[in-house]
Amino acid sequence: MPFVGEHKKENAVVNTISKAIRAVASLSLAAAIAMPMAFASTSADAQTRSQGGRDKGVYTPTIWVDPDGCEHWVMDDGAEGYMTPHTTRQGIPVCRRGNVCGVMKSDQFFSTDSYRIHKAGKARLSEFFKKTGAVSYIITGHTDSRASDAYNMKLSYNRANAVAAIAVANGARIADVRGYGERLPVAANNSSHGMAKNRRVEIICIR
């Protein structure tokens, strides 16, 4: 028969173990509750950040025409979107016809080494874009072979971009803006006449 003192020791040990088990269980329960709450908070923060701009969760359907004239279905909510090529039932891309519908002689619209369009040139371009009525436009800039390739590439792009800005101001849609520098000449660069023909901005209409 055990002594009374031994019973007290055993009870003390049992009580200590029980308290430890309850403490561990409480910690586990608290952790289990905290984890989904933390995850939910993180998800909420992420959602808030993703919708902090123009993202309102409402997608607007539209059609985007790429530089080659091919259509793409677009769903856009202002901050992000989805796009897929528009194809026929046979899987053939639906593309529109594009052709050069306007050629601007740079000397008539720009000063030397400048991409600012003269006032009269702006009026002519505005009239052109109002009357042409294409679905969208591709604007390409070109130079003669003088100056460096890097300089000509930058100048031709800036001139094309200046024309595109006028198009947009008149409600036109721009599919692409490109600067080719001296790389696509239409005449030899060995005469002033040939160089003048190469200094141009071409407008491609997508219909």
PDB file of C-alpha atoms in Angstrom:
ATOM      1  CA  MET A   1       0.000   0.000   0.000  1.00  0.00           C
ATOM      2  CA  PRO A   2       1.577   3.316  -1.090  1.00  0.00           C
ATOM      3  CA  PHE A   3       2.203   6.083   1.397  1.00  0.00           C
ATOM      4  CA  VAL A   4       0.138   9.278   1.445  1.00  0.00           C
ATOM      5  CA  GLY A   5       3.218  11.277   0.485  1.00  0.00           C
ATOM      6  CA  GLU A   6       3.679   9.209  -2.638  1.00  0.00           C
ATOM      7  CA  HIS A   7       0.059   9.928  -3.677  1.00  0.00           C
ATOM      8  CA  LYS A   8       0.741  13.642  -3.385  1.00  0.00           C
ATOM      9  CA  LYS A   9       3.844  13.352  -5.563  1.00  0.00           C
ATOM     10  CA  GLU A  10       1.972  11.361  -8.203  1.00  0.00           C
ATOM     11  CA  ASN A  11      -0.877  13.881  -8.232  1.00  0.00           C
ATOM     12  CA  ALA A  12       1.576  16.743  -8.605  1.00  0.00           C
ATOM     13  CA  VAL A  13       3.235  15.044 -11.601  1.00  0.00           C
ATOM     14  CA  VAL A  14      -0.148  14.338 -13.225  1.00  0.00           C
ATOM     15  CA  ASN A  15      -1.249  17.940 -12.701  1.00  0.00           C
ATOM     16  CA  THR A  16       1.976  19.242 -14.231  1.00  0.00           C
ATOM     17  CA  ILE A  17       1.597  16.992 -17.296  1.00  0.00           C
ATOM     18  CA  SER A  18      -2.063  18.012 -17.700  1.00  0.00           C
ATOM     19  CA  LYS A  19      -1.171  21.697 -17.580  1.00  0.00           C
ATOM     20  CA  ALA A  20       1.543  21.169 -20.190  1.00  0.00           C
ATOM     21  CA  ILE A  21      -0.859  19.315 -22.484  1.00  0.00           C
ATOM     22  CA  ARG A  22      -3.482  22.061 -22.126  1.00  0.00           C
ATOM     23  CA  ALA A  23      -0.880  24.733 -22.870  1.00  0.00           C
ATOM     24  CA  VAL A  24       0.282  22.940 -26.021  1.00  0.00           C
ATOM     25  CA  ALA A  25      -3.320  22.450 -27.139  1.00  0.00           C
ATOM     26  CA  SER A  26      -4.066  26.134 -26.587  1.00  0.00           C
ATOM     27  CA  LEU A  27      -1.032  27.185 -28.617  1.00  0.00           C
ATOM     28  CA  SER A  28      -1.955  24.810 -31.442  1.00  0.00           C
ATOM     29  CA  LEU A  29      -5.513  26.121 -31.528  1.00  0.00           C
ATOM     30  CA  ALA A  30      -4.309  29.722 -31.552  1.00  0.00           C
ATOM     31  CA  ALA A  31      -1.909  28.970 -34.397  1.00  0.00           C
ATOM     32  CA  ALA A  32      -4.636  27.194 -36.367  1.00  0.00           C
ATOM     33  CA  ILE A  33      -6.896  30.230 -36.012  1.00  0.00           C
ATOM     34  CA  ALA A  34      -4.147  32.758 -36.757  1.00  0.00           C
ATOM     35  CA  MET A  35      -2.888  31.093 -39.946  1.00  0.00           C
ATOM     36  CA  PRO A  36      -6.041  31.484 -42.049  1.00  0.00           C
ATOM     37  CA  MET A  37      -6.520  34.991 -40.667  1.00  0.00           C
ATOM     38  CA  ALA A  38      -2.976  35.927 -41.714  1.00  0.00           C
ATOM     39  CA  PHE A  39      -3.511  34.327 -45.115  1.00  0.00           C
ATOM     40  CA  ALA A  40      -6.783  36.190 -45.547  1.00  0.00           C
ATOM     41  CA  SER A  41      -5.098  39.442 -44.562  1.00  0.00           C
ATOM     42  CA  THR A  42      -2.294  38.854 -47.058  1.00  0.00           C
ATOM     43  CA  SER A  43      -4.802  38.009 -49.785  1.00  0.00           C
ATOM     44  CA  ALA A  44      -6.806  41.108 -48.979  1.00  0.00           C
ATOM     45  CA  ASP A  45      -3.662  43.254 -49.110  1.00  0.00           C
ATOM     46  CA  ALA A  46      -2.680  41.724 -52.441  1.00  0.00           C
ATOM     47  CA  GLN A  47      -6.153  42.297 -53.829  1.00  0.00           C
ATOM     48  CA  THR A  48      -6.111  45.875 -52.612  1.00  0.00           C
ATOM     49  CA  ARG A  49      -2.741  46.487 -54.247  1.00  0.00           C
ATOM     50  CA  SER A  50      -3.850  44.939 -57.548  1.00  0.00           C
ATOM     51  CA  GLN A  51      -6.933  47.123 -57.571  1.00  0.00           C
ATOM     52  CA  GLY A  52      -5.190  50.227 -56.350  1.00  0.00           C
ATOM     53  CA  GLY A  53      -4.996  51.664 -59.881  1.00  0.00           C
ATOM     54  CA  ARG A  54      -7.640  51.608 -62.570  1.00  0.00           C
ATOM     55  CA  ASP A  55      -8.594  47.961 -62.043  1.00  0.00           C
ATOM     56  CA  LYS A  56     -12.308  47.953 -61.232  1.00  0.00           C
ATOM     57  CA  GLY A  57     -12.936  44.317 -62.077  1.00  0.00           C
ATOM     58  CA  VAL A  58     -15.088  45.236 -65.103  1.00  0.00           C
ATOM     59  CA  TYR A  59     -13.675  44.038 -68.413  1.00  0.00           C
ATOM     60  CA  THR A  60     -14.359  45.919 -71.645  1.00  0.00           C
ATOM     61  CA  PRO A  61     -14.279  43.909 -74.894  1.00  0.00           C
ATOM     62  CA  THR A  62     -12.534  45.447 -77.899  1.00  0.00           C
ATOM     63  CA  ILE A  63     -10.506  44.538 -80.987  1.00  0.00           C
ATOM     64  CA  TRP A  64      -6.804  45.373 -81.302  1.00  0.00           C
ATOM     65  CA  VAL A  65      -5.222  45.447 -84.759  1.00  0.00           C
ATOM     66  CA  ASP A  66      -1.516  44.578 -84.689  1.00  0.00           C
ATOM     67  CA  PRO A  67       1.117  46.208 -86.946  1.00  0.00           C
ATOM     68  CA  ASP A  68       0.540  43.507 -89.567  1.00  0.00           C
ATOM     69  CA  GLY A  69      -3.167  44.292 -89.731  1.00  0.00           C
ATOM     70  CA  CYS A  70      -4.320  41.149 -87.894  1.00  0.00           C
ATOM     71  CA  GLU A  71      -7.122  41.333 -85.333  1.00  0.00           C
ATOM     72  CA  HIS A  72      -6.985  40.238 -81.689  1.00  0.00           C
ATOM     73  CA  TRP A  73      -9.895  39.949 -79.254  1.00  0.00           C
ATOM     74  CA  VAL A  74      -9.106  41.962 -76.115  1.00  0.00           C
ATOM     75  CA  MET A  75     -10.736  42.022 -72.672  1.00  0.00           C
ATOM     76  CA  ASP A  76      -9.375  44.965 -70.697  1.00  0.00           C
ATOM     77  CA  ASP A  77     -10.274  46.424 -67.312  1.00  0.00           C
ATOM     78  CA  GLY A  78      -7.773  49.270 -67.415  1.00  0.00           C
ATOM     79  CA  ALA A  79      -5.043  47.653 -65.306  1.00  0.00           C
ATOM     80  CA  GLU A  80      -4.763  44.200 -66.834  1.00  0.00           C
ATOM     81  CA  GLY A  81      -6.421  42.215 -69.569  1.00  0.00           C
ATOM     82  CA  TYR A  82      -6.523  39.199 -71.798  1.00  0.00           C
ATOM     83  CA  MET A  83      -5.925  38.916 -75.540  1.00  0.00           C
ATOM     84  CA  THR A  84      -6.350  36.139 -78.082  1.00  0.00           C
ATOM     85  CA  PRO A  85      -5.947  36.160 -81.881  1.00  0.00           C
ATOM     86  CA  HIS A  86      -9.136  36.472 -83.917  1.00  0.00           C
ATOM     87  CA  THR A  87      -9.216  33.475 -86.255  1.00  0.00           C
ATOM     88  CA  THR A  88     -11.700  31.846 -88.613  1.00  0.00           C
ATOM     89  CA  ARG A  89     -13.202  28.431 -87.852  1.00  0.00           C
ATOM     90  CA  GLN A  90     -10.347  26.954 -89.863  1.00  0.00           C
ATOM     91  CA  GLY A  91      -7.820  28.634 -87.553  1.00  0.00           C
ATOM     92  CA  ILE A  92      -6.738  31.260 -90.100  1.00  0.00           C
ATOM     93  CA  PRO A  93      -5.938  34.703 -88.593  1.00  0.00           C
ATOM     94  CA  VAL A  94      -8.348  37.470 -89.549  1.00  0.00           C
ATOM     95  CA  CYS A  95      -6.200  40.258 -91.003  1.00  0.00           C
ATOM     96  CA  ARG A  96      -7.076  43.542 -92.630  1.00  0.00           C
ATOM     97  CA  ARG A  97      -5.529  45.009 -95.726  1.00  0.00           C
ATOM     98  CA  GLY A  98      -2.847  47.625 -95.218  1.00  0.00           C
ATOM     99  CA  ASN A  99      -1.335  49.974 -97.781  1.00  0.00           C
ATOM    100  CA  VAL A 100       0.710  53.150 -97.888  1.00  0.00           C
ATOM    101  CA  CYS A 101      -1.932  55.851 -98.090  1.00  0.00           C
ATOM    102  CA  GLY A 102       0.230  58.891 -97.443  1.00  0.00           C
ATOM    103  CA  VAL A 103       3.854  59.941 -97.915  1.00  0.00           C
ATOM    104  CA  MET A 104       5.070  63.128 -96.251  1.00  0.00           C
ATOM    105  CA  LYS A 105       8.194  64.761 -97.605  1.00  0.00           C
ATOM    106  CA  SER A 106      10.064  65.655 -94.446  1.00  0.00           C
ATOM    107  CA  ASP A 107      11.462  68.880 -95.917  1.00  0.00           C
ATOM    108  CA  GLN A 108       7.903  70.215 -96.225  1.00  0.00           C
ATOM    109  CA  PHE A 109       6.974  69.451 -92.619  1.00  0.00           C
ATOM    110  CA  PHE A 110      10.183  69.612 -90.546  1.00  0.00           C
ATOM    111  CA  SER A 111      13.195  71.881 -90.237  1.00  0.00           C
ATOM    112  CA  THR A 112      16.645  70.309 -90.623  1.00  0.00           C
ATOM    113  CA  ASP A 113      17.510  68.023 -87.671  1.00  0.00           C
ATOM    114  CA  SER A 114      14.111  68.724 -86.103  1.00  0.00           C
ATOM    115  CA  TYR A 115      11.009  66.671 -85.449  1.00  0.00           C
ATOM    116  CA  ARG A 116       8.678  69.601 -84.755  1.00  0.00           C
ATOM    117  CA  ILE A 117       6.027  69.880 -87.447  1.00  0.00           C
ATOM    118  CA  HIS A 118       5.363  73.293 -88.989  1.00  0.00           C
ATOM    119  CA  LYS A 119       1.982  74.901 -88.294  1.00  0.00           C
ATOM    120  CA  ALA A 120       0.872  74.510 -91.909  1.00  0.00           C
ATOM    121  CA  GLY A 121       1.970  70.868 -91.837  1.00  0.00           C
ATOM    122  CA  LYS A 122      -0.129  70.193 -88.742  1.00  0.00           C
ATOM    123  CA  ALA A 123      -3.198  71.583 -90.493  1.00  0.00           C
ATOM    124  CA  ARG A 124      -2.595  69.397 -93.560  1.00  0.00           C
ATOM    125  CA  LEU A 125      -2.128  66.285 -91.436  1.00  0.00           C
ATOM    126  CA  SER A 126      -5.221  66.991 -89.351  1.00  0.00           C
ATOM    127  CA  GLU A 127      -7.277  67.258 -92.521  1.00  0.00           C
ATOM    128  CA  PHE A 128      -5.754  64.032 -93.848  1.00  0.00           C
ATOM    129  CA  PHE A 129      -6.609  61.967 -90.766  1.00  0.00           C
ATOM    130  CA  LYS A 130     -10.131  63.391 -90.556  1.00  0.00           C
ATOM    131  CA  LYS A 131     -10.921  62.421 -94.151  1.00  0.00           C
ATOM    132  CA  THR A 132      -9.063  59.126 -94.599  1.00  0.00           C
ATOM    133  CA  GLY A 133     -11.227  57.040 -92.269  1.00  0.00           C
ATOM    134  CA  ALA A 134      -8.943  54.006 -91.876  1.00  0.00           C
ATOM    135  CA  VAL A 135      -9.466  51.588 -88.981  1.00  0.00           C
ATOM    136  CA  SER A 136      -5.931  52.299 -87.738  1.00  0.00           C
ATOM    137  CA  TYR A 137      -2.573  53.576 -88.938  1.00  0.00           C
ATOM    138  CA  ILE A 138       1.084  52.594 -88.891  1.00  0.00           C
ATOM    139  CA  ILE A 139       3.482  55.540 -89.040  1.00  0.00           C
ATOM    140  CA  THR A 140       7.066  54.977 -90.260  1.00  0.00           C
ATOM    141  CA  GLY A 141       9.880  57.535 -90.359  1.00  0.00           C
ATOM    142  CA  HIS A 142      12.852  57.546 -92.774  1.00  0.00           C
ATOM    143  CA  THR A 143      15.995  59.654 -93.331  1.00  0.00           C
ATOM    144  CA  ASP A 144      18.827  59.978 -95.831  1.00  0.00           C
ATOM    145  CA  SER A 145      22.269  58.479 -95.165  1.00  0.00           C
ATOM    146  CA  ARG A 146      23.896  61.543 -93.653  1.00  0.00           C
ATOM    147  CA  ALA A 147      24.756  61.506 -89.931  1.00  0.00           C
ATOM    148  CA  SER A 148      25.210  58.339 -87.889  1.00  0.00           C
ATOM    149  CA  ASP A 149      22.903  55.356 -87.949  1.00  0.00           C
ATOM    150  CA  ALA A 150      21.948  55.879 -84.298  1.00  0.00           C
ATOM    151  CA  TYR A 151      21.136  59.546 -84.919  1.00  0.00           C
ATOM    152  CA  ASN A 152      19.055  58.762 -88.010  1.00  0.00           C
ATOM    153  CA  MET A 153      17.143  56.016 -86.209  1.00  0.00           C
ATOM    154  CA  LYS A 154      16.241  58.386 -83.380  1.00  0.00           C
ATOM    155  CA  LEU A 155      15.312  61.279 -85.687  1.00  0.00           C
ATOM    156  CA  SER A 156      13.138  59.104 -87.926  1.00  0.00           C
ATOM    157  CA  TYR A 157      11.306  57.648 -84.933  1.00  0.00           C
ATOM    158  CA  ASN A 158      10.735  61.067 -83.363  1.00  0.00           C
ATOM    159  CA  ARG A 159       9.318  62.407 -86.632  1.00  0.00           C
ATOM    160  CA  ALA A 160       7.004  59.423 -86.991  1.00  0.00           C
ATOM    161  CA  ASN A 161       5.902  59.884 -83.391  1.00  0.00           C
ATOM    162  CA  ALA A 162       5.136  63.560 -84.030  1.00  0.00           C
ATOM    163  CA  VAL A 163       2.853  62.583 -86.916  1.00  0.00           C
ATOM    164  CA  ALA A 164       1.207  59.899 -84.773  1.00  0.00           C
ATOM    165  CA  ALA A 165       0.467  62.485 -82.074  1.00  0.00           C
ATOM    166  CA  ILE A 166      -1.489  64.583 -84.577  1.00  0.00           C
ATOM    167  CA  ALA A 167      -3.369  61.485 -85.715  1.00  0.00           C
ATOM    168  CA  VAL A 168      -4.394  60.661 -82.146  1.00  0.00           C
ATOM    169  CA  ALA A 169      -5.419  64.280 -81.529  1.00  0.00           C
ATOM    170  CA  ASN A 170      -7.838  63.905 -84.445  1.00  0.00           C
ATOM    171  CA  GLY A 171      -9.377  60.681 -83.176  1.00  0.00           C
ATOM    172  CA  ALA A 172      -7.306  58.225 -85.240  1.00  0.00           C
ATOM    173  CA  ARG A 173      -6.083  54.902 -83.848  1.00  0.00           C
ATOM    174  CA  ILE A 174      -2.358  54.161 -84.117  1.00  0.00           C
ATOM    175  CA  ALA A 175      -1.360  50.502 -84.490  1.00  0.00           C
ATOM    176  CA  ASP A 176       2.390  51.149 -84.432  1.00  0.00           C
ATOM    177  CA  VAL A 177       5.094  53.796 -84.773  1.00  0.00           C
ATOM    178  CA  ARG A 178       8.437  52.841 -86.307  1.00  0.00           C
ATOM    179  CA  GLY A 179      11.691  54.601 -87.152  1.00  0.00           C
ATOM    180  CA  TYR A 180      13.867  53.056 -89.861  1.00  0.00           C
ATOM    181  CA  GLY A 181      16.509  55.744 -90.259  1.00  0.00           C
ATOM    182  CA  GLU A 182      18.382  55.303 -93.554  1.00  0.00           C
ATOM    183  CA  ARG A 183      17.714  51.555 -93.806  1.00  0.00           C
ATOM    184  CA  LEU A 184      14.803  51.601 -96.279  1.00  0.00           C
ATOM    185  CA  PRO A 185      15.721  54.124 -98.983  1.00  0.00           C
ATOM    186  CA  VAL A 186      13.491  54.666-102.014  1.00  0.00           C
ATOM    187  CA  ALA A 187      16.295  56.333-103.979  1.00  0.00           C
ATOM    188  CA  ALA A 188      20.096  56.421-104.072  1.00  0.00           C
ATOM    189  CA  ASN A 189      21.720  58.701-101.500  1.00  0.00           C
ATOM    190  CA  ASN A 190      24.364  59.931-103.971  1.00  0.00           C
ATOM    191  CA  SER A 191      22.506  63.094-104.956  1.00  0.00           C
ATOM    192  CA  SER A 192      20.547  65.842-103.243  1.00  0.00           C
ATOM    193  CA  HIS A 193      17.432  64.793-105.152  1.00  0.00           C
ATOM    194  CA  GLY A 194      17.743  61.172-104.006  1.00  0.00           C
ATOM    195  CA  MET A 195      18.384  62.149-100.390  1.00  0.00           C
ATOM    196  CA  ALA A 196      15.349  64.444-100.423  1.00  0.00           C
ATOM    197  CA  LYS A 197      13.138  61.541-101.526  1.00  0.00           C
ATOM    198  CA  ASN A 198      14.474  59.372 -98.701  1.00  0.00           C
ATOM    199  CA  ARG A 199      13.650  61.976 -96.064  1.00  0.00           C
ATOM    200  CA  ARG A 200      10.020  61.072 -95.549  1.00  0.00           C
ATOM    201  CA  VAL A 201       7.317  59.817 -93.199  1.00  0.00           C
ATOM    202  CA  GLU A 202       5.009  57.132 -94.556  1.00  0.00           C
ATOM    203  CA  ILE A 203       1.463  56.564 -93.333  1.00  0.00           C
ATOM    204  CA  ILE A 204       0.100  53.028 -93.736  1.00  0.00           C
ATOM    205  CA  CYS A 205      -3.679  52.682 -93.559  1.00  0.00           C
ATOM    206  CA  ILE A 206      -5.211  49.537 -92.086  1.00  0.00           C
ATOM    207  CA  ARG A 207      -8.731  49.071 -93.489  1.00  0.00           C
TER     208      ARG A 207
END
